[in-house]
GROMACS .gro file of C-alpha atoms in nm:
model
  317
    1MET     CA    1  -0.881   3.073  -0.142
    2SER     CA    2  -1.052   2.807  -0.264
    3GLU     CA    3  -1.188   2.614  -0.069
    4ILE     CA    4  -1.087   2.198   0.044
    5ASP     CA    5  -1.212   1.911  -0.094
    6PRO     CA    6  -1.047   1.693   0.154
    7ILE     CA    7  -1.183   1.372   0.033
    8GLU     CA    8  -0.892   1.447  -0.294
    9LEU     CA    9  -0.723   1.635   0.029
   10ARG     CA   10  -0.662   1.308   0.190
   11ARG     CA   11  -0.564   1.134  -0.129
   12ALA     CA   12  -0.274   1.345  -0.175
   13LEU     CA   13  -0.181   1.323   0.169
   14GLY     CA   14  -0.167   0.943   0.017
   15ALA     CA   15   0.097   0.978  -0.235
   16PHE     CA   16   0.372   1.056   0.125
   17MET     CA   17   0.456   0.702   0.204
   18THR     CA   18   0.480   0.656   0.539
   19GLY     CA   19   0.580   0.362   0.758
   20VAL     CA   20   0.270   0.168   0.965
   21THR     CA   21   0.270   0.191   1.341
   22VAL     CA   22   0.020   0.001   1.693
   23VAL     CA   23   0.089   0.298   1.934
   24THR     CA   24  -0.013   0.115   2.267
   25THR     CA   25  -0.047   0.199   2.647
   26ILE     CA   26  -0.243   0.086   2.943
   27ASP     CA   27  -0.580   0.235   3.064
   28SER     CA   28  -0.712   0.294   3.367
   29GLN     CA   29  -0.843  -0.053   3.439
   30GLY     CA   30  -0.498  -0.190   3.313
   31ALA     CA   31  -0.592  -0.287   3.056
   32PRO     CA   32  -0.358  -0.265   2.736
   33THR     CA   33  -0.451  -0.080   2.481
   34GLY     CA   34  -0.435  -0.015   2.106
   35PHE     CA   35  -0.482   0.138   1.800
   36THR     CA   36  -0.299   0.167   1.435
   37ALA     CA   37  -0.193   0.515   1.350
   38ASN     CA   38   0.087   0.678   1.048
   39SER     CA   39   0.053   0.942   1.155
   40PHE     CA   40   0.394   0.968   1.387
   41THR     CA   41   0.729   1.066   1.318
   42SER     CA   42   1.078   1.121   1.526
   43VAL     CA   43   1.094   1.548   1.680
   44SER     CA   44   1.397   1.523   1.836
   45LEU     CA   45   1.720   1.330   1.911
   46ASP     CA   46   1.831   1.597   2.203
   47GLU     CA   47   1.622   1.551   2.404
   48PRO     CA   48   1.482   1.213   2.235
   49LEU     CA   49   1.099   1.292   2.137
   50VAL     CA   50   0.871   1.140   1.914
   51LEU     CA   51   0.485   1.246   1.830
   52PHE     CA   52   0.207   1.117   1.670
   53CYS     CA   53  -0.105   1.255   1.601
   54LEU     CA   54  -0.486   1.179   1.739
   55ALA     CA   55  -0.874   1.269   1.650
   56CYS     CA   56  -0.973   1.507   1.881
   57LYS     CA   57  -1.329   1.233   1.801
   58SER     CA   58  -1.088   0.970   1.929
   59MET     CA   59  -1.249   0.760   2.244
   60ASN     CA   60  -0.808   0.659   2.239
   61ARG     CA   61  -0.839   1.064   2.339
   62GLU     CA   62  -0.879   1.055   2.655
   63ILE     CA   63  -0.693   0.708   2.743
   64TYR     CA   64  -0.398   0.857   2.593
   65LEU     CA   65  -0.408   1.121   2.768
   66ASN     CA   66  -0.468   1.026   3.099
   67ALA     CA   67  -0.271   0.700   3.076
   68GLY     CA   68   0.056   0.962   3.058
   69LYS     CA   69   0.277   0.707   2.924
   70PHE     CA   70   0.289   0.486   2.527
   71ALA     CA   71   0.515   0.277   2.322
   72ILE     CA   72   0.523   0.290   1.916
   73ASN     CA   73   0.506   0.029   1.770
   74ILE     CA   74   0.688  -0.019   1.377
   75LEU     CA   75   0.517  -0.291   1.222
   76ALA     CA   76   0.720  -0.540   1.035
   77GLU     CA   77   0.672  -0.662   0.627
   78ASP     CA   78   0.467  -0.937   0.770
   79GLN     CA   79   0.221  -0.766   1.051
   80GLN     CA   80   0.026  -0.663   0.794
   81GLN     CA   81  -0.313  -0.842   1.014
   82ILE     CA   82  -0.219  -0.638   1.317
   83SER     CA   83  -0.198  -0.318   1.083
   84TRP     CA   84  -0.554  -0.444   1.066
   85THR     CA   85  -0.675  -0.557   1.365
   86PHE     CA   86  -0.578  -0.271   1.601
   87ALA     CA   87  -0.823  -0.026   1.300
   88SER     CA   88  -1.073  -0.250   1.323
   89PRO     CA   89  -1.346  -0.094   1.581
   90LYS     CA   90  -1.522  -0.416   1.473
   91VAL     CA   91  -1.295  -0.582   1.740
   92GLU     CA   92  -1.301  -0.605   2.055
   93ASP     CA   93  -0.957  -0.779   2.212
   94ARG     CA   94  -0.744  -0.647   2.009
   95PHE     CA   95  -0.464  -0.818   2.176
   96SER     CA   96  -0.574  -1.165   2.169
   97GLY     CA   97  -0.383  -1.401   1.966
   98VAL     CA   98  -0.115  -1.121   1.950
   99GLY     CA   99   0.217  -1.176   2.156
  100TRP     CA  100   0.324  -0.896   2.378
  101ASN     CA  101   0.522  -0.780   2.666
  102SER     CA  102   0.527  -0.469   2.911
  103ALA     CA  103   0.834  -0.193   2.889
  104GLU     CA  104   0.908   0.046   3.200
  105THR     CA  105   0.629   0.208   3.211
  106GLY     CA  106   0.387  -0.041   3.134
  107SER     CA  107   0.314   0.039   2.792
  108PRO     CA  108   0.249  -0.342   2.545
  109ILE     CA  109   0.550  -0.358   2.349
  110LEU     CA  110   0.437  -0.606   2.011
  111ASP     CA  111   0.657  -0.930   1.924
  112GLY     CA  112   0.809  -0.989   1.588
  113SER     CA  113   0.767  -0.567   1.596
  114ALA     CA  114   1.030  -0.370   1.371
  115ALA     CA  115   1.164  -0.137   1.632
  116TRP     CA  116   0.982  -0.012   1.973
  117PHE     CA  117   0.986   0.366   2.144
  118ASP     CA  118   0.871   0.353   2.527
  119CYS     CA  119   0.800   0.645   2.645
  120VAL     CA  120   0.605   0.899   2.816
  121LEU     CA  121   0.316   1.176   2.769
  122HIS     CA  122   0.577   1.514   2.751
  123GLU     CA  123   0.325   1.768   2.583
  124THR     CA  124   0.013   1.759   2.379
  125VAL     CA  125  -0.067   2.082   2.081
  126GLU     CA  126  -0.418   2.112   1.975
  127ALA     CA  127  -0.385   2.142   1.583
  128GLY     CA  128  -0.785   2.167   1.426
  129ASP     CA  129  -0.972   1.811   1.474
  130HIS     CA  130  -0.575   1.635   1.618
  131VAL     CA  131  -0.407   1.623   1.890
  132ILE     CA  132  -0.015   1.566   1.838
  133VAL     CA  133   0.115   1.452   2.128
  134ILE     CA  134   0.507   1.408   2.152
  135GLY     CA  135   0.650   1.153   2.383
  136ARG     CA  136   0.990   1.127   2.570
  137VAL     CA  137   1.169   0.818   2.510
  138LEU     CA  138   1.312   0.540   2.790
  139ALA     CA  139   1.386   0.312   2.583
  140PHE     CA  140   1.375   0.150   2.229
  141ASP     CA  141   1.494  -0.102   2.061
  142SER     CA  142   1.506  -0.255   1.725
  143SER     CA  143   1.532  -0.580   1.418
  144SER     CA  144   1.679  -0.666   1.125
  145ALA     CA  145   1.279  -0.673   1.104
  146ASN     CA  146   1.170  -0.517   0.738
  147PRO     CA  147   0.897  -0.266   0.844
  148LEU     CA  148   0.583  -0.267   0.610
  149GLY     CA  149   0.495   0.006   0.446
  150PHE     CA  150   0.164   0.276   0.390
  151TRP     CA  151   0.117   0.453  -0.019
  152LYS     CA  152  -0.190   0.575  -0.159
  153GLY     CA  153  -0.407   0.351   0.079
  154ASN     CA  154  -0.246   0.051   0.040
  155TYR     CA  155   0.025  -0.225   0.231
  156VAL     CA  156   0.321  -0.197   0.036
  157SER     CA  157   0.647  -0.423   0.115
  158ALA     CA  158   1.041  -0.263  -0.033
  159LEU     CA  159   1.192  -0.630  -0.036
  160LEU     CA  160   0.917  -0.775  -0.189
  161GLU     CA  161   0.929  -0.506  -0.411
  162HIS     CA  162   1.285  -0.609  -0.451
  163LYS     CA  163   1.273  -0.959  -0.521
  164ALA     CA  164   1.071  -0.962  -0.785
  165THR     CA  165   1.240  -0.701  -0.955
  166ASP     CA  166   1.497  -0.862  -0.917
  167ALA     CA  167   1.372  -1.234  -1.073
  168GLY     CA  168   1.262  -0.969  -1.346
  169SER     CA  169   1.586  -0.827  -1.446
  170ALA     CA  170   1.634  -0.962  -1.798
  171SER     CA  171   1.261  -0.931  -1.931
  172GLY     CA  172   1.272  -0.792  -2.264
  173LEU     CA  173   0.904  -0.590  -2.180
  174VAL     CA  174   0.705  -0.480  -1.900
  175GLY     CA  175   0.374  -0.362  -1.869
  176VAL     CA  176   0.122  -0.148  -1.712
  177VAL     CA  177  -0.272  -0.163  -1.478
  178LEU     CA  178  -0.378   0.211  -1.487
  179GLU     CA  179  -0.598   0.311  -1.309
  180TYR     CA  180  -0.802   0.638  -1.391
  181ASP     CA  181  -1.141   0.747  -1.156
  182GLY     CA  182  -1.201   0.296  -1.170
  183LYS     CA  183  -1.165   0.321  -1.500
  184ILE     CA  184  -0.877   0.092  -1.642
  185LEU     CA  185  -0.701   0.175  -2.020
  186LEU     CA  186  -0.671  -0.106  -2.240
  187VAL     CA  187  -0.490  -0.043  -2.596
  188GLU     CA  188  -0.676  -0.140  -2.908
  189SER     CA  189  -0.484  -0.371  -3.088
  190GLU     CA  190  -0.560  -0.248  -3.524
  191ASP     CA  191  -0.486  -0.527  -3.647
  192ASP     CA  192  -0.810  -0.801  -3.512
  193LYS     CA  193  -0.959  -0.573  -3.249
  194THR     CA  194  -0.860  -0.756  -2.940
  195PHE     CA  195  -0.806  -0.496  -2.612
  196ARG     CA  196  -0.470  -0.538  -2.394
  197LEU     CA  197  -0.263  -0.381  -2.165
  198PRO     CA  198  -0.032  -0.095  -2.224
  199ARG     CA  199   0.410  -0.236  -2.240
  200GLY     CA  200   0.786  -0.080  -2.395
  201THR     CA  201   1.094  -0.316  -2.256
  202HIS     CA  202   1.123  -0.092  -2.018
  203ILE     CA  203   1.010   0.130  -1.776
  204GLY     CA  204   1.229   0.418  -1.941
  205SER     CA  205   1.108   0.753  -2.027
  206PRO     CA  206   0.884   0.947  -2.215
  207GLN     CA  207   1.135   1.031  -2.414
  208ILE     CA  208   1.225   0.725  -2.525
  209PRO     CA  209   0.953   0.557  -2.728
  210ASP     CA  210   0.969   0.184  -2.693
  211SER     CA  211   0.991   0.234  -2.375
  212LEU     CA  212   0.658   0.178  -2.107
  213LEU     CA  213   0.623   0.565  -2.079
  214GLY     CA  214   0.764   0.703  -2.407
  215VAL     CA  215   0.429   0.403  -2.523
  216LEU     CA  216   0.221   0.597  -2.310
  217ALA     CA  217   0.284   0.938  -2.471
  218GLY     CA  218   0.232   0.807  -2.754
  219TYR     CA  219  -0.110   0.706  -2.629
  220GLY     CA  220  -0.099   1.139  -2.559
  221VAL     CA  221  -0.097   0.972  -2.160
  222GLN     CA  222   0.090   1.089  -1.901
  223ALA     CA  223   0.122   0.805  -1.603
  224GLU     CA  224   0.298   0.766  -1.310
  225ILE     CA  225   0.463   0.407  -1.285
  226GLY     CA  226   0.382   0.274  -0.906
  227PHE     CA  227   0.447  -0.087  -0.774
  228VAL     CA  228   0.527  -0.405  -0.888
  229PHE     CA  229   0.158  -0.586  -0.969
  230SER     CA  230   0.286  -0.938  -1.135
  231VAL     CA  231   0.572  -1.129  -1.232
  232ILE     CA  232   0.467  -1.346  -1.518
  233GLU     CA  233   0.768  -1.684  -1.593
  234ASN     CA  234   0.801  -1.562  -1.977
  235ASN     CA  235   0.841  -1.966  -2.079
  236SER     CA  236   0.616  -1.948  -2.371
  237GLY     CA  237   0.833  -1.729  -2.636
  238ASN     CA  238   0.595  -1.569  -2.705
  239ASP     CA  239   0.594  -1.145  -2.649
  240ASP     CA  240   0.265  -1.192  -2.511
  241ASN     CA  241   0.372  -1.307  -2.135
  242VAL     CA  242   0.489  -0.948  -2.067
  243LEU     CA  243   0.709  -1.049  -1.731
  244ILE     CA  244   0.641  -0.786  -1.499
  245TYR     CA  245   0.347  -0.576  -1.499
  246TYR     CA  246   0.343  -0.277  -1.250
  247ARG     CA  247   0.037  -0.059  -1.062
  248GLY     CA  248  -0.015   0.248  -1.266
  249THR     CA  249  -0.221   0.653  -1.205
  250THR     CA  250  -0.299   0.872  -1.373
  251GLU     CA  251  -0.374   1.289  -1.335
  252SER     CA  252  -0.598   1.191  -1.660
  253ASN     CA  253  -0.811   1.028  -1.885
  254ALA     CA  254  -0.699   1.244  -2.189
  255SER     CA  255  -0.517   1.043  -2.465
  256SER     CA  256  -0.412   1.149  -2.853
  257SER     CA  257  -0.497   0.778  -3.012
  258PRO     CA  258  -0.839   0.663  -3.074
  259LEU     CA  259  -0.687   0.292  -2.989
  260VAL     CA  260  -0.715   0.296  -2.589
  261ARG     CA  261  -0.956   0.297  -2.435
  262TRP     CA  262  -1.074   0.311  -2.058
  263PHE     CA  263  -1.284   0.069  -1.879
  264SER     CA  264  -1.488   0.087  -1.554
  265PHE     CA  265  -1.471  -0.232  -1.389
  266ALA     CA  266  -1.867  -0.383  -1.468
  267ASP     CA  267  -1.753  -0.302  -1.875
  268ILE     CA  268  -1.429  -0.456  -1.971
  269PRO     CA  269  -1.492  -0.635  -2.275
  270TRP     CA  270  -1.345  -0.979  -2.123
  271GLU     CA  271  -1.432  -1.211  -2.423
  272SER     CA  272  -1.231  -0.947  -2.665
  273LEU     CA  273  -0.923  -0.908  -2.411
  274ALA     CA  274  -0.604  -1.083  -2.599
  275ASN     CA  275  -0.527  -1.335  -2.413
  276ASN     CA  276  -0.642  -1.473  -2.083
  277GLN     CA  277  -0.251  -1.447  -1.873
  278THR     CA  278  -0.434  -1.060  -1.949
  279ALA     CA  279  -0.734  -1.135  -1.817
  280ALA     CA  280  -0.666  -1.347  -1.538
  281MET     CA  281  -0.482  -1.031  -1.385
  282LEU     CA  282  -0.733  -0.777  -1.456
  283LYS     CA  283  -1.004  -0.974  -1.214
  284ARG     CA  284  -0.761  -1.009  -0.933
  285TYR     CA  285  -0.681  -0.672  -1.029
  286ILE     CA  286  -1.031  -0.621  -0.995
  287ASP     CA  287  -1.109  -0.824  -0.640
  288VAL     CA  288  -0.743  -0.650  -0.506
  289SER     CA  289  -0.905  -0.261  -0.576
  290ILE     CA  290  -1.174  -0.365  -0.401
  291GLY     CA  291  -1.046  -0.550  -0.063
  292GLY     CA  292  -0.799  -0.344  -0.106
  293ARG     CA  293  -0.549  -0.611   0.006
  294TYR     CA  294  -0.154  -0.480  -0.159
  295SER     CA  295   0.008  -0.826  -0.315
  296VAL     CA  296   0.212  -0.995  -0.589
  297TYR     CA  297   0.181  -1.274  -0.815
  298VAL     CA  298   0.472  -1.450  -0.895
  299GLY     CA  299   0.418  -1.715  -1.205
  300ASP     CA  300   0.350  -1.780  -1.538
  301SER     CA  301   0.042  -1.777  -1.758
  302ASP     CA  302  -0.107  -2.054  -1.614
  303HIS     CA  303  -0.001  -2.158  -1.240
  304GLY     CA  304   0.144  -1.897  -1.019
  305LYS     CA  305   0.126  -1.752  -0.591
  306VAL     CA  306  -0.034  -1.481  -0.435
  307HIS     CA  307   0.248  -1.330  -0.175
  308SER     CA  308   0.048  -1.116   0.097
  309LEU     CA  309   0.181  -0.878   0.278
  310ALA     CA  310  -0.080  -1.007   0.555
  311ASP     CA  311   0.202  -1.332   0.650
  312LYS     CA  312   0.508  -1.479   0.469
  313SER     CA  313   0.319  -1.782   0.302
  314ALA     CA  314   0.243  -1.721  -0.021
  315LYS     CA  315  -0.201  -1.855  -0.194
  316ASP     CA  316  -0.265  -2.084  -0.511
  317TYR     CA  317  -0.370  -1.915  -0.743
   0.00000   0.00000   0.00000
């Protein structure tokens, strides 16, 4: 058996989209405690069992095993800030400013959660570097709130995704910011030697030449199209205004076209980009990649708003 690279394994596991939860309990001093986890799943309906995983080295391990009870709070899409707070080791009072009430077991139920499950400890199973904590559900509830998602290291929102796609359903062009190993793919124009992002009439498939995947296939590039990154209002009559940009990934920087170039963030040819729209989008993409905060830009070529998943507000851009 070949040796497993843990970093590559983590990256591959990140392809499985999950929800985001905050697991809470009351410690031996009677104080509320909690942490962010996406290793949550249902186990059984009869009897009602759920589980989450704790790192063996986690400081939370003894707290939860000794408490013998816990609550699973499935976060709503406007609770990304809560996810950050309960994931950060630097935050001393994670419950400061967070509304909550006590469940039957006394475990904290966070206000505004998409759903919650109040549990008592049923069983634990040691597995590798984690302990699987199985709980028996005593009570639960759910709301109409859309859940917060997590995929490939980014928070995602199904509702925001649908709104963005619906807004651009009548568009004539789509594009992609395609990244591999910290580099972005740009296509050089044969006419004026400027660079632009790859684009097509729709996402399509590699077998459709004018689709986005077909255009990439024509360059000898195989890609996976991810979530919407920007929605641009096409109000100039110029096809340089691509209406929808997606984020994308590829397993290789191989290509069969001399027009395809890969640029690191530091080496992007800003002065040779086809238009200001492309420059602004790439600068925002770099900021998002470094900060790890997924958002969607909606607007025209000059002005718009960045819709963040951290709250329901929109930031002018």
